[in-house]
Coordinates of C-alpha atoms in Angstrom, one line a residue:
M1 CA 76.5 136.9 117.1
G2 CA 75.3 139.5 114.6
F3 CA 72.0 140.3 114.7
K4 CA 72.0 139.0 111.0
R5 CA 72.6 136.1 111.7
I6 CA 70.2 135.7 114.6
E7 CA 67.4 136.2 112.1
W8 CA 68.5 134.1 109.6
I9 CA 69.7 131.1 112.7
F10 CA 65.5 131.5 114.1
F11 CA 64.0 131.7 110.1
I12 CA 65.7 128.1 109.4
A13 CA 64.8 127.1 112.5
F14 CA 61.2 128.4 111.7
L15 CA 61.2 127.3 108.2
G16 CA 62.1 123.6 109.6
V17 CA 59.3 123.3 112.3
N18 CA 57.0 124.3 109.4
I19 CA 58.2 121.4 106.6
F20 CA 57.6 119.1 109.1
L21 CA 55.0 119.2 110.1
I22 CA 53.5 119.7 106.1
N23 CA 55.4 116.2 106.0
V24 CA 53.0 115.0 109.1
Y25 CA 50.1 116.6 107.8
I26 CA 50.4 115.2 104.5
G27 CA 51.5 111.5 105.7
S28 CA 48.4 111.2 107.7
R29 CA 46.3 112.3 105.6
N30 CA 47.1 109.1 102.9
D31 CA 47.0 107.3 105.8
Q32 CA 43.5 107.4 105.8
S33 CA 42.7 108.2 102.6
I34 CA 41.8 104.7 101.8
I35 CA 39.1 104.4 104.9
T36 CA 37.6 107.0 105.2
T37 CA 36.8 108.1 101.7
S38 CA 34.3 105.2 100.8
S39 CA 31.2 105.4 100.0
Q40 CA 28.8 105.8 102.9
K41 CA 25.7 106.2 101.7
I42 CA 23.3 105.4 104.5
A43 CA 24.1 108.9 106.8
I44 CA 26.0 108.2 110.1
E45 CA 23.3 108.9 112.7
Q46 CA 21.4 105.7 110.6
R47 CA 24.4 103.5 111.0
L48 CA 24.2 104.1 115.1
E49 CA 20.9 103.8 115.2
N50 CA 21.1 100.1 113.4
D51 CA 23.8 99.2 115.8
D52 CA 21.9 100.4 119.3
I53 CA 24.5 103.9 119.8
T54 CA 22.9 106.3 122.0
Y55 CA 24.1 110.0 122.3
D56 CA 22.2 113.2 123.0
G57 CA 21.9 116.1 121.1
T58 CA 22.9 116.1 117.8
L59 CA 26.1 115.5 115.8
S60 CA 27.4 118.8 114.2
S61 CA 28.3 119.1 111.0
V62 CA 30.1 122.2 111.3
S63 CA 33.8 122.9 110.6
E64 CA 35.2 124.8 112.9
T65 CA 38.6 125.8 112.2
G66 CA 42.4 126.0 114.1
Y67 CA 45.9 126.1 114.5
Y68 CA 49.4 124.3 114.3
L69 CA 49.9 125.5 118.2
S70 CA 53.6 125.8 119.8
G71 CA 54.4 126.9 123.1
T72 CA 56.6 126.3 125.9
A73 CA 56.4 124.1 128.6
T74 CA 57.0 126.0 131.8
T75 CA 59.8 125.9 134.0
M76 CA 56.8 126.4 137.4
Q77 CA 60.0 127.6 139.3
S78 CA 61.2 130.5 136.7
L79 CA 57.0 131.7 136.4
Y80 CA 57.3 131.9 139.6
N81 CA 60.7 133.9 139.8
E82 CA 59.0 136.1 137.3
N83 CA 56.8 137.9 140.1
A84 CA 58.3 136.3 143.4
T85 CA 57.2 139.3 145.7
D86 CA 53.9 138.5 144.2
N87 CA 53.5 135.2 143.6
K88 CA 55.2 134.4 147.5
K89 CA 52.2 136.4 148.7
L90 CA 49.2 134.8 146.3
L91 CA 51.2 131.0 147.6
N92 CA 50.9 132.1 151.4
D93 CA 48.3 130.2 152.1
G94 CA 50.3 127.2 152.0
T95 CA 53.1 125.6 150.9
T96 CA 54.7 124.9 147.1
T97 CA 57.2 122.5 145.8
F98 CA 58.6 122.9 142.3
D99 CA 59.6 119.7 140.4
G100 CA 60.5 121.1 136.8
T101 CA 57.5 122.1 135.2
K102 CA 55.3 120.9 137.3
L103 CA 54.0 122.9 141.0
T104 CA 52.4 121.0 143.8
H105 CA 51.2 123.4 146.3
T106 CA 49.5 121.9 150.3
L107 CA 47.3 124.2 151.4
S108 CA 47.6 125.2 155.0
E109 CA 43.9 124.7 156.1
H110 CA 42.4 122.8 153.9
F111 CA 39.7 123.6 151.4
L112 CA 36.3 122.5 152.3
V113 CA 33.3 122.6 150.0
K114 CA 29.8 120.8 151.9
D115 CA 27.6 120.4 148.2
K116 CA 29.4 118.3 145.4
E117 CA 27.5 120.6 142.9
Q118 CA 29.2 123.5 144.3
L119 CA 32.8 122.3 143.9
A120 CA 33.4 123.6 139.9
K121 CA 32.2 126.7 141.5
A122 CA 34.1 127.1 144.2
S123 CA 37.3 125.3 143.0
Q124 CA 37.0 128.2 140.2
T125 CA 36.5 131.3 143.1
Y126 CA 39.7 129.8 144.4
W127 CA 42.4 129.4 141.9
K128 CA 41.5 133.0 140.2
K129 CA 42.9 134.8 143.4
R130 CA 45.2 132.2 144.3
V131 CA 46.4 130.5 141.7
M132 CA 49.6 132.4 139.5
N133 CA 48.4 132.7 136.3
G134 CA 44.9 131.7 137.3
S135 CA 43.3 133.9 135.3
D136 CA 44.5 131.9 132.4
Y137 CA 42.3 128.4 133.2
T138 CA 39.1 127.4 132.7
Y139 CA 37.5 124.6 134.3
Q140 CA 36.6 121.5 131.7
V141 CA 34.3 119.2 133.3
H142 CA 34.4 116.8 130.3
F143 CA 38.0 116.0 131.7
S144 CA 37.8 115.9 135.2
T145 CA 36.7 112.8 137.2
I146 CA 33.3 112.5 139.2
G147 CA 33.0 110.3 141.6
E148 CA 30.9 109.8 144.5
N149 CA 33.8 109.5 147.4
Q150 CA 36.7 110.9 145.3
V151 CA 36.6 113.9 142.7
E152 CA 39.0 115.4 140.4
L153 CA 38.5 119.0 138.9
T154 CA 40.5 120.0 135.9
A155 CA 40.8 122.8 134.1
T156 CA 43.2 123.9 131.5
Q157 CA 44.7 127.4 129.2
S158 CA 43.3 127.2 126.0
Y159 CA 43.7 129.2 122.9
E160 CA 41.2 131.0 121.1
G161 CA 38.8 129.4 122.9
I162 CA 39.4 125.6 122.8
P163 CA 40.9 124.1 125.2
I164 CA 44.4 121.7 125.5
N165 CA 43.9 118.7 127.0
D166 CA 47.4 117.4 128.2
S167 CA 49.6 117.3 130.9
S168 CA 51.3 119.9 130.6
S169 CA 48.4 122.5 130.5
Q170 CA 46.6 121.9 134.2
L171 CA 45.1 122.9 136.8
V172 CA 44.3 120.0 138.9
F173 CA 42.2 120.1 142.3
S174 CA 41.7 116.7 144.1
F175 CA 39.4 116.2 146.7
A176 CA 38.2 113.1 148.9
S177 CA 35.0 112.7 150.9
E178 CA 35.6 112.9 154.8
N179 CA 32.7 113.7 157.1
G180 CA 30.2 114.4 154.7
Q181 CA 31.9 117.0 152.9
Y182 CA 34.7 116.8 149.9
V183 CA 38.5 117.8 151.1
N184 CA 40.8 119.7 149.5
K185 CA 44.1 119.1 150.6
N186 CA 46.6 120.7 147.2
Y187 CA 46.4 121.4 144.4
T188 CA 48.9 120.9 140.8
Q189 CA 49.8 123.4 137.9
T190 CA 51.6 122.9 135.2
Y191 CA 52.1 126.1 132.8
V192 CA 52.4 126.9 128.3
A193 CA 53.9 130.1 128.1
N194 CA 54.7 131.9 124.7
L195 CA 51.4 129.3 122.5
T196 CA 52.2 130.7 119.1
P197 CA 50.1 130.1 116.1
L198 CA 53.0 127.7 113.8
R199 CA 51.0 128.1 110.7
E200 CA 47.9 129.9 109.0
K201 CA 44.2 129.2 110.7
M202 CA 43.0 126.4 108.5
T203 CA 39.5 123.9 108.5
L204 CA 39.1 121.8 110.4
Y205 CA 36.9 117.6 109.8
S206 CA 33.7 118.3 112.2
E207 CA 32.9 116.2 115.0
K208 CA 29.9 114.3 112.7
D209 CA 33.4 113.5 110.6
A210 CA 34.7 112.6 113.7
V211 CA 32.1 110.4 114.7
N212 CA 32.5 108.3 111.1
T213 CA 36.0 107.7 111.7
L214 CA 35.5 105.9 115.2
Y215 CA 32.5 103.7 113.7
I216 CA 33.7 102.7 110.3
N217 CA 37.1 102.1 111.5
N218 CA 35.6 100.6 114.4
R219 CA 36.2 101.7 117.3
I220 CA 32.8 102.2 119.0
A221 CA 30.9 98.8 119.6
K222 CA 27.7 97.5 119.5
K223 CA 25.4 99.2 122.1
A224 CA 27.6 101.9 123.3
T225 CA 26.6 104.6 124.6
I226 CA 28.5 108.4 123.6
E227 CA 29.0 110.3 126.8
W228 CA 30.9 113.4 125.6
I229 CA 32.3 114.9 122.5
Q230 CA 34.7 117.7 123.1
L231 CA 37.1 119.5 120.7
A232 CA 40.7 119.9 122.6
Y233 CA 44.4 121.1 121.2
T234 CA 46.8 118.3 122.1
L235 CA 50.4 117.5 122.2
I236 CA 51.8 115.2 118.8
L237 CA 55.4 117.1 119.3
N238 CA 58.6 118.4 120.9
V239 CA 60.6 119.8 118.9
R240 CA 64.1 121.4 120.7
G241 CA 61.6 121.4 124.0
Q242 CA 59.0 123.5 121.3
N243 CA 56.0 122.2 122.4
V244 CA 53.8 121.5 119.1
Y245 CA 49.5 120.8 119.0
V246 CA 47.0 120.2 116.9
P247 CA 43.4 120.3 117.6
A248 CA 41.3 116.9 118.1
W249 CA 38.2 115.7 118.8
F250 CA 38.3 113.7 122.1
V251 CA 35.1 111.1 122.0
S252 CA 34.3 109.1 125.3
I253 CA 32.4 106.1 124.8
E254 CA 30.7 104.3 126.9
K255 CA 30.2 100.0 126.0
A256 CA 27.8 97.8 126.5
D257 CA 29.7 96.3 129.7
K258 CA 30.0 99.8 131.4
S259 CA 33.7 100.4 130.6
T260 CA 34.6 103.4 128.8
Q261 CA 37.5 105.1 126.5
T262 CA 38.2 107.8 124.8
E263 CA 38.8 108.1 121.9
I264 CA 41.0 110.6 119.8
V265 CA 40.5 112.3 116.3
N266 CA 42.9 114.2 115.1
A267 CA 40.9 117.5 113.7
F268 CA 43.1 118.5 110.6
S269 CA 43.2 115.0 109.1
N270 CA 40.5 113.3 110.2
R271 CA 43.1 110.8 111.2
I272 CA 42.9 108.4 114.7
I273 CA 45.7 108.8 117.2
T274 CA 44.2 107.6 120.3
N275 CA 47.6 105.4 121.2
A276 CA 49.6 108.2 119.2
S277 CA 53.2 108.9 121.2
V278 CA 54.3 112.7 121.1
R279 CA 57.2 112.3 118.4
K280 CA 60.8 114.1 120.2
V281 CA 62.9 116.2 117.5
E282 CA 66.2 117.0 118.3
N283 CA 67.7 118.2 115.0
Y284 CA 66.4 119.2 111.6

């Protein structure tokens, strides 16, 4: 196949993805246009206060920027084979199994930490030295689960400072409390390669915009507490094996009955996508 023909195939594929994304973007904005553009004379902060909805700090109205982001979910065996000699030495403190895009490493000697407050620091010290591409992962407190007896620490890849909150790009350390210590027996890892912007950088809706959208769509109940808000990339589309991520606001809400929910708002469209499924495109 000639080089010019290959160039044209890549050009047409790239153009097709961009046309599809534009249609998704325009459609999502129209879906929310009725409810999010309605006149709101009372500030969101006042409306939250009126409903006894609490949160720490202030809601930011700063509009950040982000991309439609493409990446390839890596077969972990392939990632290992790229530098097998060094990786074999890196993982010689236990046994490693590969299951498609997921790696599980079981330690021959358990990783012990006495103080819960030191779990994140100790784990980060370990993965920077002992995990494949460990320096590409950053600890995410909001995406971790820290209980009394069970702790699951999650680290993710990031792009220009914004983490990727998706199972395709995670490093997870699970600890159990045993005899006054926290014990880790294994960790799991996934990795996204070739992270690339599909379009130019775009302005995002703000944190305050996202909370306002959740409120007027009745996603924040009276007497609830907004525990935290985090901007992160989330997976929305898979095009012939290529993942497409968009920036989204993740908002953790504790209800009056102490149950917790996490809502997700697309930061490009200000559309709620909490229960949206990942679209798959095989042909375009």
